Coordinates of C-alpha atoms in Angstrom, one line a residue:
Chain A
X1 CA 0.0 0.0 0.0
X2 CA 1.1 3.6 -0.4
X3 CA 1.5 5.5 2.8
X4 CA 0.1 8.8 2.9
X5 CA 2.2 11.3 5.5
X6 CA 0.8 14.5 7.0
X7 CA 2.4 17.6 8.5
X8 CA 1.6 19.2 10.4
X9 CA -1.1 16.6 12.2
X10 CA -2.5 19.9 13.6
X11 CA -1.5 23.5 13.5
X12 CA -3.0 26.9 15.2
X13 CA -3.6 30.3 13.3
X14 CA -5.7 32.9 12.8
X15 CA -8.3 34.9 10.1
X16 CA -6.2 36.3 7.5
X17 CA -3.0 33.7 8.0
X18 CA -1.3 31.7 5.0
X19 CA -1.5 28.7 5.6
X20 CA 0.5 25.4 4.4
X21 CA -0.1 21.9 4.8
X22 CA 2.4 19.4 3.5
X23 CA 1.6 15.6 2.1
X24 CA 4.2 12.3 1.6
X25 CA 3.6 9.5 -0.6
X26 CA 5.2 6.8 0.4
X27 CA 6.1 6.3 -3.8
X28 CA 5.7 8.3 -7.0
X29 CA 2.0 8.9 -7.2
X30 CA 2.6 11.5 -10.3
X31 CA -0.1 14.0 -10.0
X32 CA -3.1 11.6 -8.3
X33 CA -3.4 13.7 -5.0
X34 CA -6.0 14.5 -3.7
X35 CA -7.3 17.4 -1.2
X36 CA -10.7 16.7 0.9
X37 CA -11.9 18.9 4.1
X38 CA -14.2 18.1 7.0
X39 CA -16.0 19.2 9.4
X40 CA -16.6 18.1 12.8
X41 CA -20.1 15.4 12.1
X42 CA -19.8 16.0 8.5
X43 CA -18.2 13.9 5.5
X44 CA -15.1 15.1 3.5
X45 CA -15.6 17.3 0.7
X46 CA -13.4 17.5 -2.2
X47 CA -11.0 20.8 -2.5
X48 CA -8.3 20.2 -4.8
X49 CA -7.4 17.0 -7.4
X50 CA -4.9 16.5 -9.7
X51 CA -2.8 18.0 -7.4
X52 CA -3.5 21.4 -8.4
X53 CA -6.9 21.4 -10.0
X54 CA -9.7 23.1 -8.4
X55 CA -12.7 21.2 -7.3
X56 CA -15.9 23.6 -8.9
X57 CA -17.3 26.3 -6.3
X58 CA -13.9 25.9 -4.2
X59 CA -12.9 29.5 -3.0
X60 CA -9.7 30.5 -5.1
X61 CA -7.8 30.9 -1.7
X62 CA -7.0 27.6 -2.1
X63 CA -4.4 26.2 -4.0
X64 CA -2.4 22.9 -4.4
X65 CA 0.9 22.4 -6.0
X66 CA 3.0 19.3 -6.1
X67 CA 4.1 16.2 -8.3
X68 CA 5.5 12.2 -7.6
X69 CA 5.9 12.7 -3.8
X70 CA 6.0 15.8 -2.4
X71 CA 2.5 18.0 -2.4
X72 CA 1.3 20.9 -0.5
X73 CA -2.2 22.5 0.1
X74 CA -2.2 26.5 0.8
X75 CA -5.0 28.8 2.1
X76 CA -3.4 31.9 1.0
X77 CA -5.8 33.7 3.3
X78 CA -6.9 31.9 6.3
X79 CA -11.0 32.8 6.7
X80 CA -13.5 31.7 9.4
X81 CA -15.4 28.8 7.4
X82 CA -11.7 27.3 6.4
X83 CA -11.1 26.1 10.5
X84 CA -11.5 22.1 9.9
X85 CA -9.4 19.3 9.1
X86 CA -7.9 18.5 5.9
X87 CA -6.8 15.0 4.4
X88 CA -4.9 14.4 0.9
X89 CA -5.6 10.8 -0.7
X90 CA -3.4 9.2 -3.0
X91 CA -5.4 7.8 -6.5
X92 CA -2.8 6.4 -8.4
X93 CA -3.3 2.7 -7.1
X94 CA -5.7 1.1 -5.1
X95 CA -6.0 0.5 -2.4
X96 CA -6.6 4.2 -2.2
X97 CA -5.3 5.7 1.0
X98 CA -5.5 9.2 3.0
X99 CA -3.0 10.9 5.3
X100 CA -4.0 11.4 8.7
X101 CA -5.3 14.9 8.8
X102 CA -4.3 17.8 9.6
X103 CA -6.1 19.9 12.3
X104 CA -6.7 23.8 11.5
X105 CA -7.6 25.4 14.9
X106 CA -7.8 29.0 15.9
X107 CA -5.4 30.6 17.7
Chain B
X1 CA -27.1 16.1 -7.4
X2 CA -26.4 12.6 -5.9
X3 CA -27.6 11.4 -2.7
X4 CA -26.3 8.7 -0.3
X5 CA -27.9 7.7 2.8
X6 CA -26.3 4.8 5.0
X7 CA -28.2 3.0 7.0
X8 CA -28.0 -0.2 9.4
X9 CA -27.5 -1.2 13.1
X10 CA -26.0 1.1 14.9
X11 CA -24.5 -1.2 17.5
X12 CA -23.0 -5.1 16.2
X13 CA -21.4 -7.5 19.3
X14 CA -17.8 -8.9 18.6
X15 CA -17.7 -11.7 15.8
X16 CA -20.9 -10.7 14.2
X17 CA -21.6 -9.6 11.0
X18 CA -22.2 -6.0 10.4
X19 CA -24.1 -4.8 7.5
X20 CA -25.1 -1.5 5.9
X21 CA -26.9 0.0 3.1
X22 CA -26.7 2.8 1.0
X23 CA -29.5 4.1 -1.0
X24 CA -28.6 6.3 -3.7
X25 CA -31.1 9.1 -5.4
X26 CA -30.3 11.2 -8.0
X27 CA -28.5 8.3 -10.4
X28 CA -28.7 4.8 -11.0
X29 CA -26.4 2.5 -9.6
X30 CA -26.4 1.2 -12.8
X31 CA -25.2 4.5 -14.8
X32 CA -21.6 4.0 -14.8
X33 CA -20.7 7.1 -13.9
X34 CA -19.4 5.7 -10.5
X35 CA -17.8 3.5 -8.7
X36 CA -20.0 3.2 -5.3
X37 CA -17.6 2.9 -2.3
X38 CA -17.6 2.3 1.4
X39 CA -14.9 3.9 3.9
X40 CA -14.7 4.4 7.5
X41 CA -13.2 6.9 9.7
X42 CA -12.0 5.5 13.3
X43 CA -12.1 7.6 16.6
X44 CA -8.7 8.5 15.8
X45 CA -9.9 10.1 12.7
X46 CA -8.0 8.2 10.1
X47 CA -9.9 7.4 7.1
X48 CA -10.1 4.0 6.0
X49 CA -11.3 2.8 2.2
X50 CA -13.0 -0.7 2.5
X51 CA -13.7 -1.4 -1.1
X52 CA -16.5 -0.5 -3.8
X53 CA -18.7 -1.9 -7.0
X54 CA -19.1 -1.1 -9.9
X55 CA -22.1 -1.3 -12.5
X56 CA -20.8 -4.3 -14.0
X57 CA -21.0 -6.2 -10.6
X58 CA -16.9 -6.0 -10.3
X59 CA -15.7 -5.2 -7.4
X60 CA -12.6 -4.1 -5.7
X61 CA -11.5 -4.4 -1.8
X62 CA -8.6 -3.4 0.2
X63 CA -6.4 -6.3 0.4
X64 CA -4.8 -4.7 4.0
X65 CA -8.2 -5.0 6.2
X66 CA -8.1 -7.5 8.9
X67 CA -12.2 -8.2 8.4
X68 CA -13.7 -9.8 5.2
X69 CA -15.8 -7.4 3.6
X70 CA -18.0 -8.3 1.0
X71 CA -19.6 -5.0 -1.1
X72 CA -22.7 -6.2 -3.4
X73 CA -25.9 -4.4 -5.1
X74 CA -28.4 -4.1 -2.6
X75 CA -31.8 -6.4 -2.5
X76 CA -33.7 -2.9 -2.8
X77 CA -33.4 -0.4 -6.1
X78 CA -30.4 1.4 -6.3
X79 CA -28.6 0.1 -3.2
X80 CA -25.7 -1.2 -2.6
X81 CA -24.2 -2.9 0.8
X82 CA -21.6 -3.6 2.8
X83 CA -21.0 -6.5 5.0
X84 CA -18.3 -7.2 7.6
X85 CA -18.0 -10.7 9.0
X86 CA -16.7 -11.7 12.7
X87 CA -16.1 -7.8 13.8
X88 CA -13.8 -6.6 16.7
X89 CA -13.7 -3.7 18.3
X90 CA -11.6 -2.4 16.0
X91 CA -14.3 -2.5 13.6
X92 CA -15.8 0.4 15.6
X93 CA -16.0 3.5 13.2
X94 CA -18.2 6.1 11.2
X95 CA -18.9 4.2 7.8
X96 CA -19.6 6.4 4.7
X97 CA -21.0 5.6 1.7
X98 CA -19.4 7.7 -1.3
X99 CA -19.3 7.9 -5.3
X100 CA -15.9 7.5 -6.8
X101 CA -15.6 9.4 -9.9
X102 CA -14.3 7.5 -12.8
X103 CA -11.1 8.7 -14.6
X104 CA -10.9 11.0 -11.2
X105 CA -11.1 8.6 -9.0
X106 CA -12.0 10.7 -5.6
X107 CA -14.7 10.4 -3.5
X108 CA -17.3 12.9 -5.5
X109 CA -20.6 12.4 -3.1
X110 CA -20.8 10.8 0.3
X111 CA -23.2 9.4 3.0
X112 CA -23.6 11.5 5.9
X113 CA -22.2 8.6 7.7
X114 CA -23.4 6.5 10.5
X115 CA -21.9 5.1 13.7
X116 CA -21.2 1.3 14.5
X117 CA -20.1 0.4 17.8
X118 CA -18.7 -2.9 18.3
X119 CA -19.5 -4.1 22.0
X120 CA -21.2 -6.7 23.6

């Protein structure tokens, strides 16, 4: 299987922060990253796949960039609604996995 | 729009069988625009994909979980289930029912999950 790393697991900031979360495939997964948030009692909801591709009615201040192993999610500008956790999934072979999450509190 | 609801037993006791369904509105299970999935998401948060069907009746499963899991189309219209034979309590978890987009392959639409415990 293809292990999916996080960092940070959880991280404090406030409105108006950048914001950076980092993601670790285990092996070359090319582009097949994807970005999903949640909300405390809710499902995931796709942000970002392809890497860098923009799920429809995402806010622009999010942004992905990355290829093969290294990939990183940004929220350029940090607003109220963004505070949840966020998970990247690999979908280059199955079994498809997820990282751990990472936490976005306020500080 | 699609729409999945899970439902099932909300409580299982240790080495029973668990099983779920998931109704779907808003497309056929038979459209093949999906793959229909199940995951689950542990205390701990991780998120865990179990396996999922496809139109054709093909399925694929994760070959790293401890319990069998068998996904077939449900007995109802548009359904599909999920069933997990001789649960622990680490079978404990939200379970979510999702669409996988094909040739994207991400989870697309999802369940608003529901809660087994395992416990006697």
């Amino acid at each position: 299987d293809i292990q999916m790393t996080q960092s940070p697991s959880s991280l404090s900031a406030s409105v108006g922060d950048r914001v950076t979360i980092n993601c670790r495939a285990s092996q070359n997964i090319y582009k097949y990253l994807t970005w999903y948030q949640q909300k405390p009692g809710k499902a995931p909801e796709v942000l970002m796949y392809d890497a860098s591709t923009l799920q429809s009615r995402v806010p622009s201040r999010f942004s992905g960039s990355g290829s093969g192993t290294e990939f990183t999610l940004t929220i350029s500008s940090l607003q109220p609604e963004d505070f949840a956790t966020y998970y990247c999934q690999q979908s280059y072979s199955i079994p498809w996995t997820f990282g751990l999450g990472t936490k976005v509190e306020v500080k | 729009q699609v729409q999945l609801q899970e439902s099932g037993p909300g409580l299982v006791k240790p080495s029973q069988t668990l099983s779920l369904s998931c109704n779907i509105s808003g497309d056929s299970i038979n459209s093949g625009r999906f793959y229909w999935s199940w995951l689950r998401q542990s205390a701990g948060g991780g998120l865990e994909w179990l396996g999922r069907i496809y139109a054709t009746g093909s399925t694929h499963y994760n070959p790293s979980l401890k319990t069998p899991v068998t996904i077939s189309v449900g007995t109802s219209q548009n359904q599909f289930s999920l069933r997990l034979n001789s649960v622990t309590a680490a079978d404990t978890a939200v379970y979510y029912c999702a669409s996988e987009s094909r040739g994207l392959q991400l989870f697309l639409y999802w369940g608003q999950g529901i809660l087994v415990t395992v416990s006697s």
